[in-house]
Amino acid sequence: MKVMNQSARLLIEKDPMKHIERVARLCYKSEDKINDGHAKFCKRLFDNKHHAMLEHFRFIMEIAPPVYDVLSSVAHPYVEMTNSIFYGRQRFVISFNARGLNNLTVDSMAEQFGVLPSVIDTIRNELIAHIIRYYGCYGLFGMDEDSHLEPLSFGVNFIENDDDTMSELERRRHRWFSVHMVTDRGISHEIVRHRMASFAQESTRYCNYGKTGEIAVIDQGFNKGTHEYYIWLCNVENCEISYNQLIESGISPQYARSVLPTSVKTEIIMTAPVYEWDHFFDIRMLGNSGAPHPLMKKLASMVYDCIKECII
């Protein structure tokens, strides 16, 4: 059995498909299989309806006022919008992920606001075409390289995910971060409570820890040598023995996992805009709604340091 400490690190990747494959493979702990086939991998995610993974890269762009006016006139829960001044010039900026864009027409209550769904459909297709021409990421939208793209009728300006490229209002609404955290299952249950975020997590259904005969657990902070520490250590060791016995009996990991302890190690990636990270820190690090769990507070402080270092 391996006893580990928590950790956090920022994921920085400007290629949408590379980033999404890196995130998605965490679920199965198959990072060793990453190669140059990012487009095919993302196309499989789309075709197999693993669309939650498509949420882990956000596109930021300036659009023309008429297009902005149409989008701002309908309810769209997955598109962030700002109208602000940047270096003395008014600009209209939107941001979204591939899943949100794919479902833009379905999620927008256009007809209730007097807008034809076909108009939203046209805007969606145009935005997809711009993204594919700029990034080449066909797979995120279920397309192949030889797929037909509609002619472009309006222009966009892509904005880098960086503080220097945005006003303060834009930064809070559009700037986003993906953070890879190593923690235990109990703490991860608190992390996924954050609604305006996307998650990818190591799956105990599909990861077979019996292949190595060893599980990993997160150090809970008990003082080594104390009675409490040995109670905890004996318990997690017995869990490891039980898990391996179940795997050896032929049962699948998704059933064997029922004996894993709450302190079993898990890896989770959270992707969120700045305003949601601020909320995360308010609750999980500063304790503005009540005292955080000590492990949660420690992990949130690590995440804060990662993001702060990137901003500075």
PDB file of C-alpha atoms in Angstrom, residues 9-309:
ATOM      1  CA  ARG A   9      -0.746  21.484 -10.637  1.00  0.00           C
ATOM      2  CA  LEU A  10      -1.963  23.728 -13.413  1.00  0.00           C
ATOM      3  CA  LEU A  11      -2.564  22.231 -16.854  1.00  0.00           C
ATOM      4  CA  ILE A  12      -1.444  24.548 -19.651  1.00  0.00           C
ATOM      5  CA  GLU A  13      -2.054  23.444 -23.233  1.00  0.00           C
ATOM      6  CA  LYS A  14      -3.069  25.762 -26.085  1.00  0.00           C
ATOM      7  CA  ASP A  15      -4.120  22.977 -28.442  1.00  0.00           C
ATOM      8  CA  PRO A  16      -7.778  22.150 -27.625  1.00  0.00           C
ATOM      9  CA  MET A  17      -7.621  18.494 -28.680  1.00  0.00           C
ATOM     10  CA  LYS A  18      -4.335  17.778 -26.891  1.00  0.00           C
ATOM     11  CA  HIS A  19      -5.744  19.350 -23.743  1.00  0.00           C
ATOM     12  CA  ILE A  20      -9.005  17.421 -23.893  1.00  0.00           C
ATOM     13  CA  GLU A  21      -7.292  14.082 -24.544  1.00  0.00           C
ATOM     14  CA  ARG A  22      -4.951  14.704 -21.630  1.00  0.00           C
ATOM     15  CA  VAL A  23      -7.936  15.404 -19.381  1.00  0.00           C
ATOM     16  CA  ALA A  24     -10.106  12.538 -20.631  1.00  0.00           C
ATOM     17  CA  ARG A  25      -7.414   9.873 -20.287  1.00  0.00           C
ATOM     18  CA  LEU A  26      -7.147  10.644 -16.583  1.00  0.00           C
ATOM     19  CA  CYS A  27     -10.466   8.855 -16.059  1.00  0.00           C
ATOM     20  CA  TYR A  28      -8.968   5.540 -17.143  1.00  0.00           C
ATOM     21  CA  LYS A  29      -5.367   6.320 -16.133  1.00  0.00           C
ATOM     22  CA  SER A  30      -4.319   5.693 -19.735  1.00  0.00           C
ATOM     23  CA  GLU A  31      -2.070   8.739 -20.111  1.00  0.00           C
ATOM     24  CA  ASP A  32       0.698   6.462 -21.395  1.00  0.00           C
ATOM     25  CA  LYS A  33      -1.348   5.938 -24.571  1.00  0.00           C
ATOM     26  CA  ILE A  34      -1.304   9.598 -25.599  1.00  0.00           C
ATOM     27  CA  ASN A  35       0.218  10.017 -29.062  1.00  0.00           C
ATOM     28  CA  ASP A  36      -0.378  12.268 -32.074  1.00  0.00           C
ATOM     29  CA  GLY A  37      -3.886  10.944 -32.705  1.00  0.00           C
ATOM     30  CA  HIS A  38      -5.681  13.671 -30.763  1.00  0.00           C
ATOM     31  CA  ALA A  39      -8.270  14.297 -33.479  1.00  0.00           C
ATOM     32  CA  LYS A  40      -9.308  10.632 -33.689  1.00  0.00           C
ATOM     33  CA  PHE A  41      -9.469  10.386 -29.905  1.00  0.00           C
ATOM     34  CA  CYS A  42     -11.694  13.479 -29.642  1.00  0.00           C
ATOM     35  CA  LYS A  43     -13.888  12.191 -32.468  1.00  0.00           C
ATOM     36  CA  ARG A  44     -14.383   8.965 -30.465  1.00  0.00           C
ATOM     37  CA  LEU A  45     -15.347  11.018 -27.418  1.00  0.00           C
ATOM     38  CA  PHE A  46     -17.945  12.803 -29.525  1.00  0.00           C
ATOM     39  CA  ASP A  47     -19.274   9.644 -31.189  1.00  0.00           C
ATOM     40  CA  ASN A  48     -19.443   7.731 -27.895  1.00  0.00           C
ATOM     41  CA  LYS A  49     -21.313  10.658 -26.289  1.00  0.00           C
ATOM     42  CA  HIS A  50     -18.596  11.292 -23.700  1.00  0.00           C
ATOM     43  CA  HIS A  51     -19.407  14.958 -24.172  1.00  0.00           C
ATOM     44  CA  ALA A  52     -18.536  16.002 -20.622  1.00  0.00           C
ATOM     45  CA  MET A  53     -14.867  15.802 -21.599  1.00  0.00           C
ATOM     46  CA  LEU A  54     -15.463  18.371 -24.360  1.00  0.00           C
ATOM     47  CA  GLU A  55     -16.118  20.955 -21.647  1.00  0.00           C
ATOM     48  CA  HIS A  56     -12.459  21.188 -20.619  1.00  0.00           C
ATOM     49  CA  PHE A  57     -11.334  23.779 -23.160  1.00  0.00           C
ATOM     50  CA  ARG A  58     -13.034  27.157 -23.510  1.00  0.00           C
ATOM     51  CA  PHE A  59     -12.893  29.265 -26.667  1.00  0.00           C
ATOM     52  CA  ILE A  60     -12.766  33.047 -26.213  1.00  0.00           C
ATOM     53  CA  MET A  61     -13.558  35.379 -29.076  1.00  0.00           C
ATOM     54  CA  GLU A  62     -14.660  38.879 -29.996  1.00  0.00           C
ATOM     55  CA  ILE A  63     -17.723  38.949 -32.233  1.00  0.00           C
ATOM     56  CA  ALA A  64     -19.632  41.576 -34.186  1.00  0.00           C
ATOM     57  CA  PRO A  65     -22.297  43.582 -32.308  1.00  0.00           C
ATOM     58  CA  PRO A  66     -25.249  42.192 -34.363  1.00  0.00           C
ATOM     59  CA  VAL A  67     -24.258  38.601 -33.541  1.00  0.00           C
ATOM     60  CA  TYR A  68     -23.736  39.537 -29.894  1.00  0.00           C
ATOM     61  CA  ASP A  69     -27.192  41.168 -29.804  1.00  0.00           C
ATOM     62  CA  VAL A  70     -28.853  37.986 -31.077  1.00  0.00           C
ATOM     63  CA  LEU A  71     -27.057  35.751 -28.582  1.00  0.00           C
ATOM     64  CA  SER A  72     -27.709  38.127 -25.690  1.00  0.00           C
ATOM     65  CA  SER A  73     -31.442  38.146 -26.452  1.00  0.00           C
ATOM     66  CA  VAL A  74     -31.929  34.444 -25.692  1.00  0.00           C
ATOM     67  CA  ALA A  75     -31.295  32.282 -22.619  1.00  0.00           C
ATOM     68  CA  HIS A  76     -28.082  30.334 -23.067  1.00  0.00           C
ATOM     69  CA  PRO A  77     -26.682  28.784 -19.860  1.00  0.00           C
ATOM     70  CA  TYR A  78     -23.301  27.779 -21.304  1.00  0.00           C
ATOM     71  CA  VAL A  79     -22.147  30.956 -23.047  1.00  0.00           C
ATOM     72  CA  GLU A  80     -20.401  33.717 -21.102  1.00  0.00           C
ATOM     73  CA  MET A  81     -20.849  37.220 -22.541  1.00  0.00           C
ATOM     74  CA  THR A  82     -19.323  40.622 -21.805  1.00  0.00           C
ATOM     75  CA  ASN A  83     -19.641  44.099 -23.301  1.00  0.00           C
ATOM     76  CA  SER A  84     -16.768  46.195 -21.953  1.00  0.00           C
ATOM     77  CA  ILE A  85     -14.001  48.642 -22.805  1.00  0.00           C
ATOM     78  CA  PHE A  86     -10.584  47.248 -23.650  1.00  0.00           C
ATOM     79  CA  TYR A  87      -7.817  49.818 -24.230  1.00  0.00           C
ATOM     80  CA  GLY A  88     -10.360  52.505 -25.007  1.00  0.00           C
ATOM     81  CA  ARG A  89     -12.374  50.396 -27.441  1.00  0.00           C
ATOM     82  CA  GLN A  90     -15.736  48.797 -26.832  1.00  0.00           C
ATOM     83  CA  ARG A  91     -15.779  45.125 -27.668  1.00  0.00           C
ATOM     84  CA  PHE A  92     -18.209  42.240 -27.444  1.00  0.00           C
ATOM     85  CA  VAL A  93     -16.708  38.982 -26.167  1.00  0.00           C
ATOM     86  CA  ILE A  94     -18.155  35.508 -25.737  1.00  0.00           C
ATOM     87  CA  SER A  95     -16.660  32.275 -24.409  1.00  0.00           C
ATOM     88  CA  PHE A  96     -17.877  28.685 -24.363  1.00  0.00           C
ATOM     89  CA  ASN A  97     -16.735  25.080 -24.631  1.00  0.00           C
ATOM     90  CA  ALA A  98     -17.303  22.664 -27.509  1.00  0.00           C
ATOM     91  CA  ARG A  99     -20.153  20.893 -25.742  1.00  0.00           C
ATOM     92  CA  GLY A 100     -21.960  24.161 -25.092  1.00  0.00           C
ATOM     93  CA  LEU A 101     -21.516  25.231 -28.707  1.00  0.00           C
ATOM     94  CA  ASN A 102     -22.681  21.865 -30.071  1.00  0.00           C
ATOM     95  CA  ASN A 103     -25.860  22.221 -27.992  1.00  0.00           C
ATOM     96  CA  LEU A 104     -26.319  25.959 -28.471  1.00  0.00           C
ATOM     97  CA  THR A 105     -29.582  25.701 -30.410  1.00  0.00           C
ATOM     98  CA  VAL A 106     -31.074  23.106 -28.057  1.00  0.00           C
ATOM     99  CA  ASP A 107     -30.097  24.980 -24.883  1.00  0.00           C
ATOM    100  CA  SER A 108     -31.155  28.425 -26.092  1.00  0.00           C
ATOM    101  CA  MET A 109     -34.832  29.155 -25.527  1.00  0.00           C
ATOM    102  CA  ALA A 110     -34.861  31.154 -28.761  1.00  0.00           C
ATOM    103  CA  GLU A 111     -38.535  30.879 -29.642  1.00  0.00           C
ATOM    104  CA  GLN A 112     -39.596  32.117 -26.210  1.00  0.00           C
ATOM    105  CA  PHE A 113     -37.653  35.314 -26.931  1.00  0.00           C
ATOM    106  CA  GLY A 114     -38.912  35.751 -30.487  1.00  0.00           C
ATOM    107  CA  VAL A 115     -35.785  34.416 -32.195  1.00  0.00           C
ATOM    108  CA  LEU A 116     -36.006  31.637 -34.757  1.00  0.00           C
ATOM    109  CA  PRO A 117     -33.988  28.539 -33.773  1.00  0.00           C
ATOM    110  CA  SER A 118     -32.647  28.501 -37.352  1.00  0.00           C
ATOM    111  CA  VAL A 119     -30.924  31.832 -36.635  1.00  0.00           C
ATOM    112  CA  ILE A 120     -29.141  30.361 -33.595  1.00  0.00           C
ATOM    113  CA  ASP A 121     -28.327  27.293 -35.673  1.00  0.00           C
ATOM    114  CA  THR A 122     -26.670  29.465 -38.311  1.00  0.00           C
ATOM    115  CA  ILE A 123     -24.609  31.316 -35.707  1.00  0.00           C
ATOM    116  CA  ARG A 124     -23.558  28.020 -34.105  1.00  0.00           C
ATOM    117  CA  ASN A 125     -22.388  26.597 -37.440  1.00  0.00           C
ATOM    118  CA  GLU A 126     -20.458  29.771 -38.224  1.00  0.00           C
ATOM    119  CA  LEU A 127     -18.704  29.713 -34.846  1.00  0.00           C
ATOM    120  CA  ILE A 128     -17.810  26.039 -35.308  1.00  0.00           C
ATOM    121  CA  ALA A 129     -16.373  26.823 -38.743  1.00  0.00           C
ATOM    122  CA  HIS A 130     -14.242  29.645 -37.316  1.00  0.00           C
ATOM    123  CA  ILE A 131     -12.914  27.394 -34.537  1.00  0.00           C
ATOM    124  CA  ILE A 132     -12.052  24.589 -36.950  1.00  0.00           C
ATOM    125  CA  ARG A 133     -10.282  26.974 -39.332  1.00  0.00           C
ATOM    126  CA  TYR A 134      -8.314  28.531 -36.466  1.00  0.00           C
ATOM    127  CA  TYR A 135      -7.517  25.448 -34.373  1.00  0.00           C
ATOM    128  CA  GLY A 136      -8.134  22.563 -36.796  1.00  0.00           C
ATOM    129  CA  CYS A 137     -10.093  20.669 -34.131  1.00  0.00           C
ATOM    130  CA  TYR A 138     -12.658  18.790 -36.250  1.00  0.00           C
ATOM    131  CA  GLY A 139     -13.013  15.974 -33.736  1.00  0.00           C
ATOM    132  CA  LEU A 140     -14.581  18.163 -31.054  1.00  0.00           C
ATOM    133  CA  PHE A 141     -17.579  18.693 -33.293  1.00  0.00           C
ATOM    134  CA  GLY A 142     -17.908  15.140 -34.603  1.00  0.00           C
ATOM    135  CA  MET A 143     -16.310  15.960 -37.961  1.00  0.00           C
ATOM    136  CA  ASP A 144     -13.514  14.532 -40.088  1.00  0.00           C
ATOM    137  CA  GLU A 145     -10.897  16.587 -41.915  1.00  0.00           C
ATOM    138  CA  ASP A 146     -12.801  16.285 -45.186  1.00  0.00           C
ATOM    139  CA  SER A 147     -16.073  17.501 -43.648  1.00  0.00           C
ATOM    140  CA  HIS A 148     -17.824  20.356 -45.436  1.00  0.00           C
ATOM    141  CA  LEU A 149     -17.793  23.744 -43.694  1.00  0.00           C
ATOM    142  CA  GLU A 150     -20.318  26.471 -44.337  1.00  0.00           C
ATOM    143  CA  PRO A 151     -19.011  29.705 -45.947  1.00  0.00           C
ATOM    144  CA  LEU A 152     -18.215  32.338 -43.341  1.00  0.00           C
ATOM    145  CA  SER A 153     -20.412  35.431 -43.356  1.00  0.00           C
ATOM    146  CA  PHE A 154     -19.121  37.234 -40.248  1.00  0.00           C
ATOM    147  CA  GLY A 155     -15.700  37.613 -38.697  1.00  0.00           C
ATOM    148  CA  VAL A 156     -14.370  36.887 -35.218  1.00  0.00           C
ATOM    149  CA  ASN A 157     -11.161  37.657 -33.356  1.00  0.00           C
ATOM    150  CA  PHE A 158      -9.852  34.891 -31.102  1.00  0.00           C
ATOM    151  CA  ILE A 159      -8.568  36.013 -27.715  1.00  0.00           C
ATOM    152  CA  GLU A 160      -5.813  34.178 -25.855  1.00  0.00           C
ATOM    153  CA  ASN A 161      -6.575  32.882 -22.367  1.00  0.00           C
ATOM    154  CA  ASP A 162      -4.294  35.410 -20.705  1.00  0.00           C
ATOM    155  CA  ASP A 163      -4.655  38.374 -18.334  1.00  0.00           C
ATOM    156  CA  ASP A 164      -2.990  40.795 -20.756  1.00  0.00           C
ATOM    157  CA  THR A 165      -5.555  40.122 -23.473  1.00  0.00           C
ATOM    158  CA  MET A 166      -8.628  41.039 -21.414  1.00  0.00           C
ATOM    159  CA  SER A 167     -10.214  43.818 -19.411  1.00  0.00           C
ATOM    160  CA  GLU A 168     -10.905  43.134 -15.735  1.00  0.00           C
ATOM    161  CA  LEU A 169     -14.555  42.292 -16.440  1.00  0.00           C
ATOM    162  CA  GLU A 170     -13.541  40.014 -19.317  1.00  0.00           C
ATOM    163  CA  ARG A 171     -10.922  38.306 -17.183  1.00  0.00           C
ATOM    164  CA  ARG A 172     -13.438  37.385 -14.494  1.00  0.00           C
ATOM    165  CA  ARG A 173     -16.002  36.026 -16.958  1.00  0.00           C
ATOM    166  CA  HIS A 174     -13.842  34.431 -19.655  1.00  0.00           C
ATOM    167  CA  ARG A 175     -10.399  33.534 -18.306  1.00  0.00           C
ATOM    168  CA  TRP A 176     -10.303  29.889 -17.272  1.00  0.00           C
ATOM    169  CA  PHE A 177      -7.994  27.334 -15.694  1.00  0.00           C
ATOM    170  CA  SER A 178      -7.745  23.553 -15.554  1.00  0.00           C
ATOM    171  CA  VAL A 179      -6.145  22.196 -12.386  1.00  0.00           C
ATOM    172  CA  HIS A 180      -5.085  18.593 -11.801  1.00  0.00           C
ATOM    173  CA  MET A 181      -5.554  17.634  -8.140  1.00  0.00           C
ATOM    174  CA  VAL A 182      -4.488  14.513  -6.260  1.00  0.00           C
ATOM    175  CA  THR A 183      -6.604  13.973  -3.154  1.00  0.00           C
ATOM    176  CA  ASP A 184      -8.875  11.369  -1.580  1.00  0.00           C
ATOM    177  CA  ARG A 185     -12.407  10.353  -2.524  1.00  0.00           C
ATOM    178  CA  GLY A 186     -13.971  12.186   0.398  1.00  0.00           C
ATOM    179  CA  ILE A 187     -12.425  15.522  -0.557  1.00  0.00           C
ATOM    180  CA  SER A 188     -13.247  14.993  -4.237  1.00  0.00           C
ATOM    181  CA  HIS A 189     -16.929  14.785  -3.277  1.00  0.00           C
ATOM    182  CA  GLU A 190     -16.670  18.359  -2.023  1.00  0.00           C
ATOM    183  CA  ILE A 191     -14.886  19.548  -5.158  1.00  0.00           C
ATOM    184  CA  VAL A 192     -17.588  18.315  -7.536  1.00  0.00           C
ATOM    185  CA  ARG A 193     -20.237  20.337  -5.670  1.00  0.00           C
ATOM    186  CA  HIS A 194     -19.150  23.397  -7.671  1.00  0.00           C
ATOM    187  CA  ARG A 195     -21.800  23.806 -10.350  1.00  0.00           C
ATOM    188  CA  MET A 196     -20.165  26.217 -12.816  1.00  0.00           C
ATOM    189  CA  ALA A 197     -17.233  23.905 -13.471  1.00  0.00           C
ATOM    190  CA  SER A 198     -16.321  20.761 -15.392  1.00  0.00           C
ATOM    191  CA  PHE A 199     -14.700  17.650 -13.950  1.00  0.00           C
ATOM    192  CA  ALA A 200     -12.779  14.578 -15.030  1.00  0.00           C
ATOM    193  CA  GLN A 201     -11.925  12.022 -12.365  1.00  0.00           C
ATOM    194  CA  GLU A 202     -10.014   8.781 -12.033  1.00  0.00           C
ATOM    195  CA  SER A 203     -12.630   6.053 -12.294  1.00  0.00           C
ATOM    196  CA  THR A 204     -12.712   3.270  -9.715  1.00  0.00           C
ATOM    197  CA  ARG A 205     -15.129   1.466 -12.060  1.00  0.00           C
ATOM    198  CA  TYR A 206     -12.547   1.019 -14.779  1.00  0.00           C
ATOM    199  CA  CYS A 207      -9.159   1.331 -13.060  1.00  0.00           C
ATOM    200  CA  ASN A 208      -8.050  -2.091 -11.833  1.00  0.00           C
ATOM    201  CA  TYR A 209      -5.728  -1.612  -8.858  1.00  0.00           C
ATOM    202  CA  GLY A 210      -5.440  -5.374  -8.531  1.00  0.00           C
ATOM    203  CA  LYS A 211      -2.982  -5.407 -11.451  1.00  0.00           C
ATOM    204  CA  THR A 212      -0.286  -4.124  -9.115  1.00  0.00           C
ATOM    205  CA  GLY A 213      -1.815  -5.557  -5.945  1.00  0.00           C
ATOM    206  CA  GLU A 214      -1.469  -2.140  -4.344  1.00  0.00           C
ATOM    207  CA  ILE A 215      -3.842   0.715  -3.641  1.00  0.00           C
ATOM    208  CA  ALA A 216      -2.781   4.261  -2.828  1.00  0.00           C
ATOM    209  CA  VAL A 217      -4.291   6.297   0.002  1.00  0.00           C
ATOM    210  CA  ILE A 218      -3.942   9.926   1.036  1.00  0.00           C
ATOM    211  CA  ASP A 219      -2.211  10.768   4.295  1.00  0.00           C
ATOM    212  CA  GLN A 220      -4.948  12.091   6.606  1.00  0.00           C
ATOM    213  CA  GLY A 221      -2.612  14.053   8.850  1.00  0.00           C
ATOM    214  CA  PHE A 222      -2.607  11.731  11.864  1.00  0.00           C
ATOM    215  CA  ASN A 223       0.621  11.936  13.850  1.00  0.00           C
ATOM    216  CA  LYS A 224       2.677   8.861  13.007  1.00  0.00           C
ATOM    217  CA  GLY A 225       3.167   6.551  15.946  1.00  0.00           C
ATOM    218  CA  THR A 226      -0.095   7.496  17.629  1.00  0.00           C
ATOM    219  CA  HIS A 227      -2.951   5.117  18.393  1.00  0.00           C
ATOM    220  CA  GLU A 228      -5.201   6.941  15.909  1.00  0.00           C
ATOM    221  CA  TYR A 229      -2.652   6.563  13.115  1.00  0.00           C
ATOM    222  CA  TYR A 230      -2.394   2.790  13.593  1.00  0.00           C
ATOM    223  CA  ILE A 231      -6.166   2.384  13.681  1.00  0.00           C
ATOM    224  CA  TRP A 232      -6.388   4.201  10.324  1.00  0.00           C
ATOM    225  CA  LEU A 233      -3.413   2.350   8.837  1.00  0.00           C
ATOM    226  CA  CYS A 234      -4.771  -1.089   9.808  1.00  0.00           C
ATOM    227  CA  ASN A 235      -8.146  -0.247   8.338  1.00  0.00           C
ATOM    228  CA  VAL A 236      -6.816   0.859   4.937  1.00  0.00           C
ATOM    229  CA  GLU A 237      -4.482  -2.152   4.813  1.00  0.00           C
ATOM    230  CA  ASN A 238      -7.453  -4.458   5.404  1.00  0.00           C
ATOM    231  CA  CYS A 239      -9.333  -2.650   2.635  1.00  0.00           C
ATOM    232  CA  GLU A 240      -6.450  -3.300   0.269  1.00  0.00           C
ATOM    233  CA  ILE A 241      -6.437  -7.004   1.169  1.00  0.00           C
ATOM    234  CA  SER A 242     -10.197  -7.266   0.643  1.00  0.00           C
ATOM    235  CA  TYR A 243     -10.032  -5.447  -2.691  1.00  0.00           C
ATOM    236  CA  ASN A 244      -7.292  -7.727  -4.011  1.00  0.00           C
ATOM    237  CA  GLN A 245      -9.167 -10.822  -2.863  1.00  0.00           C
ATOM    238  CA  LEU A 246     -12.269  -9.700  -4.737  1.00  0.00           C
ATOM    239  CA  ILE A 247     -10.269  -8.992  -7.901  1.00  0.00           C
ATOM    240  CA  GLU A 248      -8.536 -12.382  -7.636  1.00  0.00           C
ATOM    241  CA  SER A 249     -11.945 -14.064  -7.336  1.00  0.00           C
ATOM    242  CA  GLY A 250     -12.813 -12.732 -10.785  1.00  0.00           C
ATOM    243  CA  ILE A 251     -15.120  -9.884  -9.810  1.00  0.00           C
ATOM    244  CA  SER A 252     -14.865  -6.697 -11.873  1.00  0.00           C
ATOM    245  CA  PRO A 253     -13.296  -3.500 -10.471  1.00  0.00           C
ATOM    246  CA  GLN A 254     -16.662  -1.733 -10.429  1.00  0.00           C
ATOM    247  CA  TYR A 255     -17.855  -4.197  -7.769  1.00  0.00           C
ATOM    248  CA  ALA A 256     -14.538  -4.658  -5.976  1.00  0.00           C
ATOM    249  CA  ARG A 257     -14.348  -0.898  -5.397  1.00  0.00           C
ATOM    250  CA  SER A 258     -17.127  -1.192  -2.792  1.00  0.00           C
ATOM    251  CA  VAL A 259     -14.520  -2.060  -0.151  1.00  0.00           C
ATOM    252  CA  LEU A 260     -12.169   0.816  -0.963  1.00  0.00           C
ATOM    253  CA  PRO A 261     -11.816   3.377   1.840  1.00  0.00           C
ATOM    254  CA  THR A 262     -12.800   7.038   1.585  1.00  0.00           C
ATOM    255  CA  SER A 263      -9.118   7.903   1.879  1.00  0.00           C
ATOM    256  CA  VAL A 264      -8.233   6.054  -1.355  1.00  0.00           C
ATOM    257  CA  LYS A 265      -6.245   8.259  -3.700  1.00  0.00           C
ATOM    258  CA  THR A 266      -8.098   9.848  -6.591  1.00  0.00           C
ATOM    259  CA  GLU A 267      -7.041  12.262  -9.300  1.00  0.00           C
ATOM    260  CA  ILE A 268      -9.460  14.915 -10.487  1.00  0.00           C
ATOM    261  CA  ILE A 269      -9.248  17.767 -12.980  1.00  0.00           C
ATOM    262  CA  MET A 270     -11.447  20.806 -12.479  1.00  0.00           C
ATOM    263  CA  THR A 271     -11.905  23.358 -15.274  1.00  0.00           C
ATOM    264  CA  ALA A 272     -13.636  26.620 -14.445  1.00  0.00           C
ATOM    265  CA  PRO A 273     -13.648  30.359 -15.208  1.00  0.00           C
ATOM    266  CA  VAL A 274     -12.036  32.796 -12.797  1.00  0.00           C
ATOM    267  CA  TYR A 275     -15.302  33.751 -11.063  1.00  0.00           C
ATOM    268  CA  GLU A 276     -15.974  30.108 -10.140  1.00  0.00           C
ATOM    269  CA  TRP A 277     -12.412  29.614  -8.902  1.00  0.00           C
ATOM    270  CA  ASP A 278     -12.922  32.704  -6.716  1.00  0.00           C
ATOM    271  CA  HIS A 279     -16.040  31.047  -5.275  1.00  0.00           C
ATOM    272  CA  PHE A 280     -14.062  27.816  -4.776  1.00  0.00           C
ATOM    273  CA  PHE A 281     -11.423  29.666  -2.759  1.00  0.00           C
ATOM    274  CA  ASP A 282     -14.045  31.546  -0.720  1.00  0.00           C
ATOM    275  CA  ILE A 283     -15.688  28.290   0.355  1.00  0.00           C
ATOM    276  CA  ARG A 284     -12.861  25.742   0.387  1.00  0.00           C
ATOM    277  CA  MET A 285      -9.889  27.841   1.480  1.00  0.00           C
ATOM    278  CA  LEU A 286     -11.203  30.901   3.339  1.00  0.00           C
ATOM    279  CA  GLY A 287     -14.196  29.123   4.874  1.00  0.00           C
ATOM    280  CA  ASN A 288     -16.702  31.912   4.244  1.00  0.00           C
ATOM    281  CA  SER A 289     -19.592  29.459   4.640  1.00  0.00           C
ATOM    282  CA  GLY A 290     -18.127  27.445   7.512  1.00  0.00           C
ATOM    283  CA  ALA A 291     -14.830  25.840   8.457  1.00  0.00           C
ATOM    284  CA  PRO A 292     -13.445  23.716   5.578  1.00  0.00           C
ATOM    285  CA  HIS A 293     -12.144  20.194   6.118  1.00  0.00           C
ATOM    286  CA  PRO A 294      -8.405  20.516   6.914  1.00  0.00           C
ATOM    287  CA  LEU A 295      -7.422  18.451   3.856  1.00  0.00           C
ATOM    288  CA  MET A 296      -9.768  20.485   1.646  1.00  0.00           C
ATOM    289  CA  LYS A 297      -8.338  23.758   2.930  1.00  0.00           C
ATOM    290  CA  LYS A 298      -4.785  22.559   2.354  1.00  0.00           C
ATOM    291  CA  LEU A 299      -5.562  21.397  -1.183  1.00  0.00           C
ATOM    292  CA  ALA A 300      -7.432  24.618  -2.042  1.00  0.00           C
ATOM    293  CA  SER A 301      -4.395  26.596  -0.864  1.00  0.00           C
ATOM    294  CA  MET A 302      -2.206  24.563  -3.234  1.00  0.00           C
ATOM    295  CA  VAL A 303      -4.590  25.291  -6.108  1.00  0.00           C
ATOM    296  CA  TYR A 304      -4.601  28.985  -5.209  1.00  0.00           C
ATOM    297  CA  ASP A 305      -0.810  29.065  -5.335  1.00  0.00           C
ATOM    298  CA  CYS A 306      -0.833  27.401  -8.777  1.00  0.00           C
ATOM    299  CA  ILE A 307      -3.261  29.924 -10.253  1.00  0.00           C
ATOM    300  CA  LYS A 308      -1.707  32.914  -8.489  1.00  0.00           C
ATOM    301  CA  GLU A 309       1.717  32.030  -9.857  1.00  0.00           C
TER     302      GLU A 309
END
